[in-house]
Tab-separated table of C-alpha atoms and ligand atoms in Angstrom:
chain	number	residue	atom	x	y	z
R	9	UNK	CA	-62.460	37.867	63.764
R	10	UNK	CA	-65.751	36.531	64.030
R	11	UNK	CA	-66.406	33.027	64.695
R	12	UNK	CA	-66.620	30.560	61.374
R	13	UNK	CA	-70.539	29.747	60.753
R	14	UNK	CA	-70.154	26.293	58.714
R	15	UNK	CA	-69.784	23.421	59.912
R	16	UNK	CA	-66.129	22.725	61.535
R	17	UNK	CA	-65.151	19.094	60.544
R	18	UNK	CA	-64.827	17.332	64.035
R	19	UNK	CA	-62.618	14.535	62.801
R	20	UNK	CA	-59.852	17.116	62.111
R	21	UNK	CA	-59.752	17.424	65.624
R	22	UNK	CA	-56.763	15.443	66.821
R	23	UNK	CA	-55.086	16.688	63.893
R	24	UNK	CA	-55.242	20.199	65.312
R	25	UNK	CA	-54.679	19.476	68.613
R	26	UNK	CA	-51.579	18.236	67.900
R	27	UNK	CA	-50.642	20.759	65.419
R	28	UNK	CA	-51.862	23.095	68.851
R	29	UNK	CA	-49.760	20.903	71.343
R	30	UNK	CA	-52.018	20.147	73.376
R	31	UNK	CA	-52.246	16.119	74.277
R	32	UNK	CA	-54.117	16.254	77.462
R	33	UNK	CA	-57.340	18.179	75.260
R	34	UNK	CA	-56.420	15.400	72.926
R	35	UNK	CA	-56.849	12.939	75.299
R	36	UNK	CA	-59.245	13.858	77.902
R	37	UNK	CA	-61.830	15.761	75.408
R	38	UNK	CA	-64.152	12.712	74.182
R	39	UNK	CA	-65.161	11.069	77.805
R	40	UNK	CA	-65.400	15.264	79.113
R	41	UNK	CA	-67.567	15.791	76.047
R	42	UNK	CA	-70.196	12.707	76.569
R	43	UNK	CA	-70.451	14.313	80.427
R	44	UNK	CA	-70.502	17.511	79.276
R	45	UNK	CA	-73.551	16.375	77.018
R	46	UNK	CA	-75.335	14.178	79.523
R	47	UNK	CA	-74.895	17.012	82.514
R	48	UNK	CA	-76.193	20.047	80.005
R	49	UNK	CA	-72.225	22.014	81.024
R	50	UNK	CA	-72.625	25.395	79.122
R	51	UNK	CA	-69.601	25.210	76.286
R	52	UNK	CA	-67.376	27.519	78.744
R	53	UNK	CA	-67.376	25.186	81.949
R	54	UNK	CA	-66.419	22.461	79.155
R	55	UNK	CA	-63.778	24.295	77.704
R	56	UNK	CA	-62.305	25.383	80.764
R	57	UNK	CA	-62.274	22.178	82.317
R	58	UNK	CA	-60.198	20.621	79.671
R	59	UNK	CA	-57.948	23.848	79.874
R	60	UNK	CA	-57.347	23.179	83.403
R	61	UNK	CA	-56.453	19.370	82.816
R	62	UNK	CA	-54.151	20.700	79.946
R	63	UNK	CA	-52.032	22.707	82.103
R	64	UNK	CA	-51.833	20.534	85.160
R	65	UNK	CA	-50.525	17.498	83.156
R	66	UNK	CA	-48.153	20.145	81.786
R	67	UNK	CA	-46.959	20.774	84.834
R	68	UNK	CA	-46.551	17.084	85.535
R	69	UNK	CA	-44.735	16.600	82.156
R	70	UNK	CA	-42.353	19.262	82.950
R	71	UNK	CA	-41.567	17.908	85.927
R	72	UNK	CA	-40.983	14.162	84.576
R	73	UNK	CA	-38.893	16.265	81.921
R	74	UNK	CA	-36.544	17.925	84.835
R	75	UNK	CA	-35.966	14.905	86.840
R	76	UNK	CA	-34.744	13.601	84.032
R	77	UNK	CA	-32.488	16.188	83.090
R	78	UNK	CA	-31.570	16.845	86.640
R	79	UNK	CA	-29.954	13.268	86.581
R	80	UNK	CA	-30.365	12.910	90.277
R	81	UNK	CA	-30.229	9.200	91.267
R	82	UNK	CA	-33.329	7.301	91.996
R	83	UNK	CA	-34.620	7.017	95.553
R	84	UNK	CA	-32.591	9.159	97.069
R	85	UNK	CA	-35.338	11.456	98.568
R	86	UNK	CA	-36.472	13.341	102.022
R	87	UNK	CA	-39.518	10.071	102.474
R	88	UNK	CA	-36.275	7.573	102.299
R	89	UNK	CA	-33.759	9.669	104.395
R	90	UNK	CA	-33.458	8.914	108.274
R	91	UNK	CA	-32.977	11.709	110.079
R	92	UNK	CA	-32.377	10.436	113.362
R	93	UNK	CA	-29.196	8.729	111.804
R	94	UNK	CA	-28.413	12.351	111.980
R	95	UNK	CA	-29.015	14.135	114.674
R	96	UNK	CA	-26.653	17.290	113.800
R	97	UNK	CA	-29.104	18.118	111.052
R	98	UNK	CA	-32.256	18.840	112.488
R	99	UNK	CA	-35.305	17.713	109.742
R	100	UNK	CA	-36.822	21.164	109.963
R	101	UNK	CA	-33.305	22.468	108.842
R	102	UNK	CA	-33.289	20.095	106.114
R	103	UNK	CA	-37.236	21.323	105.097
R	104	UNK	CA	-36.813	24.911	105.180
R	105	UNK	CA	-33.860	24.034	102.814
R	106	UNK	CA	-35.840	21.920	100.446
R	107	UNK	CA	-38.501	24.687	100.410
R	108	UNK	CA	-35.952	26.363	98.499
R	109	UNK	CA	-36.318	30.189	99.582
R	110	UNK	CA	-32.355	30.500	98.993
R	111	UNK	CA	-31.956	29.517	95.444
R	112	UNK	CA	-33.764	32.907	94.686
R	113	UNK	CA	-30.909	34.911	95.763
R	114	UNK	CA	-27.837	32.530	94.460
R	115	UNK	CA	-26.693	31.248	97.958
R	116	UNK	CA	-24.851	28.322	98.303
R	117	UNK	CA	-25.336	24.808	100.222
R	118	UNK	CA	-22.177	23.240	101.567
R	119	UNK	CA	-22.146	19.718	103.678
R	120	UNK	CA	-19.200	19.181	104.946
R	121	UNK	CA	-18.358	15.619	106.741
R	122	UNK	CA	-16.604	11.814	106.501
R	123	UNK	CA	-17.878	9.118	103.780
R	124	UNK	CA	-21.322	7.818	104.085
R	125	UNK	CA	-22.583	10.341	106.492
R	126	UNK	CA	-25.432	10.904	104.152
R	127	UNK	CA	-24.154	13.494	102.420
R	128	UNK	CA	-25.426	12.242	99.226
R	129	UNK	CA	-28.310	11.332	100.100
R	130	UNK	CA	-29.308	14.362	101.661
R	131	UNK	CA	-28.211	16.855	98.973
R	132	UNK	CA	-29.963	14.698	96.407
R	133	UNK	CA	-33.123	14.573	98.276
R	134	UNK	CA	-33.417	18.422	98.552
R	135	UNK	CA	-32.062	18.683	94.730
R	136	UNK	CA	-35.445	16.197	94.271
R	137	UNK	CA	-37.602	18.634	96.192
R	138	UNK	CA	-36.811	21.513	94.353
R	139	UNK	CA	-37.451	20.278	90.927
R	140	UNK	CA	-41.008	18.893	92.234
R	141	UNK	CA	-41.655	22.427	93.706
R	142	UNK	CA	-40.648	23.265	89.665
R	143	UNK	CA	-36.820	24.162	89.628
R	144	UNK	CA	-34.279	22.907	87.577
R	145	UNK	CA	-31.471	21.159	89.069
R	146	UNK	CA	-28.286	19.636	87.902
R	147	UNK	CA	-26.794	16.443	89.940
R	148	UNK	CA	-23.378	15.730	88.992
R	149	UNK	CA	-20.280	14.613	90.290
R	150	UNK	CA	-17.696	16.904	90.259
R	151	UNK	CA	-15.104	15.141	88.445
R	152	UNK	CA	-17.316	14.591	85.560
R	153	UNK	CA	-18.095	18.244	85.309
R	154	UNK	CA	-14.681	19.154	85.812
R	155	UNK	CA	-13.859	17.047	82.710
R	156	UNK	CA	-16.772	18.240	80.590
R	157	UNK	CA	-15.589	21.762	81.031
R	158	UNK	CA	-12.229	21.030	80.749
R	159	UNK	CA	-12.663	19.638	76.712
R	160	UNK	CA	-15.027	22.603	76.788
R	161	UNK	CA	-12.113	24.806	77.013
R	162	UNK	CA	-9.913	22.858	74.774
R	163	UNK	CA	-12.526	23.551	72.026
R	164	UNK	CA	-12.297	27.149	73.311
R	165	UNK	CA	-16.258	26.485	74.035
R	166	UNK	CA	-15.950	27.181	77.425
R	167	UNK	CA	-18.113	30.571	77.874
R	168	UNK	CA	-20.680	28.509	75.709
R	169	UNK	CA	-20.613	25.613	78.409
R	170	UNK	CA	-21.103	27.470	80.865
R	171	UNK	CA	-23.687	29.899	79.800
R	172	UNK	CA	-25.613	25.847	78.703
R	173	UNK	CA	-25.034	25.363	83.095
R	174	UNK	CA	-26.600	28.630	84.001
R	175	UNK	CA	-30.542	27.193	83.209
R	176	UNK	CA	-30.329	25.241	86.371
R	177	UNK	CA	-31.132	27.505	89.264
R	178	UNK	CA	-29.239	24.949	91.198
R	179	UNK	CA	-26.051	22.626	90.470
R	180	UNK	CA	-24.874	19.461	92.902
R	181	UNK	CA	-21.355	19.238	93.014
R	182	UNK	CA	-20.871	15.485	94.578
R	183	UNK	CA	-17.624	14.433	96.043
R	184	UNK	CA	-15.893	17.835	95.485
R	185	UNK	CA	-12.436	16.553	97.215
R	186	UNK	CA	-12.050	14.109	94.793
R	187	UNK	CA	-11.270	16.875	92.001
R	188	UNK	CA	-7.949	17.221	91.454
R	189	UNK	CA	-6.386	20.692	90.081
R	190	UNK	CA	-5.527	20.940	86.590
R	191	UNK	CA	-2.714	22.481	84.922
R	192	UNK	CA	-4.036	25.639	83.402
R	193	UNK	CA	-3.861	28.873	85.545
R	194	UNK	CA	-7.501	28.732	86.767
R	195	UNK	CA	-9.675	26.007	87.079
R	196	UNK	CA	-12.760	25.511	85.153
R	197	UNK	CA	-13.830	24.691	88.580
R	198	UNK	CA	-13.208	28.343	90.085
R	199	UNK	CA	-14.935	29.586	86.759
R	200	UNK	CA	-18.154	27.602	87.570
R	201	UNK	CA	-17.713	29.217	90.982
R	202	UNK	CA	-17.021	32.693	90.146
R	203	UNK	CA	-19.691	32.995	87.095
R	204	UNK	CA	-22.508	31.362	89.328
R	205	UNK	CA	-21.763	33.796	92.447
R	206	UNK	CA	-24.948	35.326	93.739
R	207	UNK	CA	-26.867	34.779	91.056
R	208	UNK	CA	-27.116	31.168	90.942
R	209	UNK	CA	-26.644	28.403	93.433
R	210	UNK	CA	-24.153	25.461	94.383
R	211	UNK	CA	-24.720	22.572	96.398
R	212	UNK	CA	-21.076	21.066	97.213
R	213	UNK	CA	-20.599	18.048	99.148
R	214	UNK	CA	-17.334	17.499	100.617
R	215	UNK	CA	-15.151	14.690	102.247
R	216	UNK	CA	-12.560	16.873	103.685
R	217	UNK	CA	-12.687	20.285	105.667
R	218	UNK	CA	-12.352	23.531	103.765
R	219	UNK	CA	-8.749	23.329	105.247
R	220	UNK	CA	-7.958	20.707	102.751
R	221	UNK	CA	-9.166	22.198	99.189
R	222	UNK	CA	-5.627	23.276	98.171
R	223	UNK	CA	-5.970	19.709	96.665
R	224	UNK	CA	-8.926	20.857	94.329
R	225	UNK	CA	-7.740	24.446	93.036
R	226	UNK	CA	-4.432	25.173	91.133
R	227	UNK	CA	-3.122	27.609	94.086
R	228	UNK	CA	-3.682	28.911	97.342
R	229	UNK	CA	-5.157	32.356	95.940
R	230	UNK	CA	-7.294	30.437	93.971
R	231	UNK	CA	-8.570	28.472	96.541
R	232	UNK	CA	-9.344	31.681	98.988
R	233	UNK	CA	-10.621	33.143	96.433
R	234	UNK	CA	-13.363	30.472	95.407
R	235	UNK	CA	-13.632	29.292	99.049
R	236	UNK	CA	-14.769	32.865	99.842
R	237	UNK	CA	-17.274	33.369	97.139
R	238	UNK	CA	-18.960	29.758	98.113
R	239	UNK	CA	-19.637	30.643	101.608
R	240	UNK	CA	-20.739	34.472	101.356
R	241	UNK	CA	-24.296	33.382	101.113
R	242	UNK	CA	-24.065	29.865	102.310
R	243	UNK	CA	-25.363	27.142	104.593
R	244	UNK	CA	-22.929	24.843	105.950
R	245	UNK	CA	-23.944	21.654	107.305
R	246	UNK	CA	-21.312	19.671	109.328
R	247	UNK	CA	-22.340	15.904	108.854
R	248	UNK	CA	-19.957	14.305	111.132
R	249	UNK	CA	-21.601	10.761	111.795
R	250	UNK	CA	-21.411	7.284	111.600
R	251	UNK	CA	-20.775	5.508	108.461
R	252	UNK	CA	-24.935	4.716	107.228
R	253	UNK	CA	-23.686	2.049	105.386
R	254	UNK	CA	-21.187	0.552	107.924
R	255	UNK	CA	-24.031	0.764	110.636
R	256	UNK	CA	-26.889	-0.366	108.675
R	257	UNK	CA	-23.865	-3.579	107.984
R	258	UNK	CA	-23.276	-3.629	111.639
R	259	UNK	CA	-26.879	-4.049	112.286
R	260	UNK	CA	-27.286	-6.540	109.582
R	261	UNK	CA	-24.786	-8.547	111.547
R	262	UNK	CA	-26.388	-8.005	114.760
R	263	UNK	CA	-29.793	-9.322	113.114
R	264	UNK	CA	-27.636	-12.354	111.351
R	265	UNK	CA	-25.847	-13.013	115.062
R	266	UNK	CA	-29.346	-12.863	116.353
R	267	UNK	CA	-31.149	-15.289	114.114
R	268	UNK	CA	-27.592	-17.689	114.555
R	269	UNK	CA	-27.937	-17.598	118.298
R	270	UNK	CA	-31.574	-18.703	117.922
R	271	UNK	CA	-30.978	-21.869	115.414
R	272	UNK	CA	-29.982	-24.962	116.057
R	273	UNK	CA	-26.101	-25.024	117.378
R	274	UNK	CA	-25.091	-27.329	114.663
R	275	UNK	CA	-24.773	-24.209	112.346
R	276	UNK	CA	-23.356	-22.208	114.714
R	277	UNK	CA	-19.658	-22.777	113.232
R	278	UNK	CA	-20.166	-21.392	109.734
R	279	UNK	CA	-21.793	-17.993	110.751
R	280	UNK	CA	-19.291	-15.801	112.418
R	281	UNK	CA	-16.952	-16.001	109.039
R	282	UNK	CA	-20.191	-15.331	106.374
R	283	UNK	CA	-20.838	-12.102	108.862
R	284	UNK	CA	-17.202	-11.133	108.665
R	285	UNK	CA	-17.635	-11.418	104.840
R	286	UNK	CA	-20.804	-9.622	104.867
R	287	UNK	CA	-19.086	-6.843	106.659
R	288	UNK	CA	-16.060	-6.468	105.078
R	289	UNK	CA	-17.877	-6.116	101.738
R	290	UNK	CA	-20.052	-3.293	102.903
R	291	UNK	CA	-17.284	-1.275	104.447
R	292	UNK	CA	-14.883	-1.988	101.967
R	293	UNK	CA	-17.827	0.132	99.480
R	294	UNK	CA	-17.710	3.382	101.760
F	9	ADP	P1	-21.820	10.221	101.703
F	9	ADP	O1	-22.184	10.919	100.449
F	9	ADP	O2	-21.759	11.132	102.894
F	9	ADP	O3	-20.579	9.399	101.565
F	9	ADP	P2	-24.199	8.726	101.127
F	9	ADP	O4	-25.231	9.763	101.035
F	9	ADP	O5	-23.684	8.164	99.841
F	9	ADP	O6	-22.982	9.208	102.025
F	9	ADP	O7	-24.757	7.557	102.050
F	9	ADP	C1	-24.265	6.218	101.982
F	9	ADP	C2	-25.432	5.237	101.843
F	9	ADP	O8	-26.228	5.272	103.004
F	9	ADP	C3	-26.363	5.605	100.696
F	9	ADP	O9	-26.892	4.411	100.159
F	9	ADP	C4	-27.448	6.422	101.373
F	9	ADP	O10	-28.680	6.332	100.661
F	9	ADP	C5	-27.522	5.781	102.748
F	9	ADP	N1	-27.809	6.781	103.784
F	9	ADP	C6	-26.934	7.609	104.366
F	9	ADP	N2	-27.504	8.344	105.318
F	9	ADP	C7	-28.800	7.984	105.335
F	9	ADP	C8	-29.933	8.374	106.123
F	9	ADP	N3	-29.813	9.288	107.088
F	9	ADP	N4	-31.119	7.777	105.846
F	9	ADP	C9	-31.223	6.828	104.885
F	9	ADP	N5	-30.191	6.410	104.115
F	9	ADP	C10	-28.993	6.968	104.336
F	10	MG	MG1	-21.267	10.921	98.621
């Protein structure tokens, strides 16, 4: 087709672009234009400027779109994680993981270890990684999954449910102890597990040793068998530490004993039961 020779009517513009999707051109194409004008840019350096700007706020839309979706909580990323309130899990460890080479072949991600080790925290911040490298990711806590899928299957939509899971290259299972088995033969659990096996990956985060997830699966078998499919291609990380929260209170209380020791010793009295208060409140939250 040859290009049109009249006169193309240049306040249709944002009318097309929009009808063409494209909101950065939209956007960025009027200020471009008067530079483009004033610097003599031949038409192609113009129009493949604006091009450029169109897909790289594309990509940055797509991204916003995925964090979204992912529902991963805010903040909890590698920039706010301490690693050396973790020494068992070395930071490069953690990097090559958030790199993400692993979720191409469907392996697995399993951190193992007592409540507020960082567990969490860490999953969530390599589950943030990934989608900003462009992967989609599903946070979610087991439980709640468990339950979707279960009224899934009650509306004999469970095939469709989980077909609707297998976009995300990768899923966080949170808190995978606290899933209790249900009363059907298999679990929708061990159905997530078997349909994702080496094609798409898990991240599991677990209170209690593998040794303990009779608790989540209706049987023993059951519980080999999905037990055995999550670690064929898996990293396990063993985060044994120190409560975060309960030390971060401790040194809170430290800091507050600190400060006391410093004012005048009038006050002195009513500290040591606010501290105990303070305390008790964070650990009773872990
Ligand atoms: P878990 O899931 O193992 O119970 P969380 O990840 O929920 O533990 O951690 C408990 C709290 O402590 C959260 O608020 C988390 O952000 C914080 N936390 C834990 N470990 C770290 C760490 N290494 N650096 C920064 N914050 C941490
Ligand atoms: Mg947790």
């Amino acid at each position: 087709m040859t290009a049109p020779t009249r006169i193309v009517d240049v306040h249709a513009l944002p009318t097309m672009l929009t009808a063409l999707r494209l909101p950065s051109f939209h956007r960025h194409w009027p200020m471009l234009a008067e530079r483009a004008d004033k610097e003599g840019w031949p038409a192609a350096r113009f129009l493949a400027t604006l091009a450029e700007i169109e897909l790289a706020e594309r990509e940055t839309r797509r991204i916003r779109r995925h964090l979204i979706e992912s529902q991963l909580p805010g903040g909890k990323t590698l920039a706010t994680f301490d690693f050396k309130a973790l020494p068992s899990v070395p930071r490069a460890r953690v990097e090559a993981l958030a790199a993400g080479d692993w979720i191409e072949t469907g392996a697995n991600l399993i951190a193992i270890g007592n409540s507020g080790a960082g567990k969490t925290h860490l999953l969530c911040a390599i589950g943030h990684a990934l989608v900003e490298a462009g992967r989609r990711v599903l946070y979610t806590r087991t439980t709640d999954l468990v339950q979707k899928l279960q009224a899934a299957r009650r509306d004999l939509a469970l095939e469709t449910a989980l077909a609707k899971l297998d976009r995300f290259e990768l899923i966080i299972l949170d808190d995978i102890s606290y899933a209790r088995k249900d009363q059907a033969e298999t679990s929708v659990l061990f159905e997530l597990i078997a349909r994702r096996y080496e094609t798409r990956s898990l991240a599991i985060a677990a209170n209690q040793p593998f040794s303990a997830w009779d608790t989540v699966f209706p049987d023993q078998a059951v519980t080999v068998a999905a037990i055995d499919r999550l670690v064929h291609h898996a990293t396990i990380l063993e985060m044994n530490a120190d409560s975060y929260r309960r030390r971060a209170a401790a040194d809170r209380t430290a800091l507050k004993a600190d400060a006391a020791a410093t004012t005048s010793a009038d006050s002195l009295g009513d500290q040591p039961a606010d501290i105990l208060a303070d305390t008790l409140k964070e650990n009773f939250k872990t």
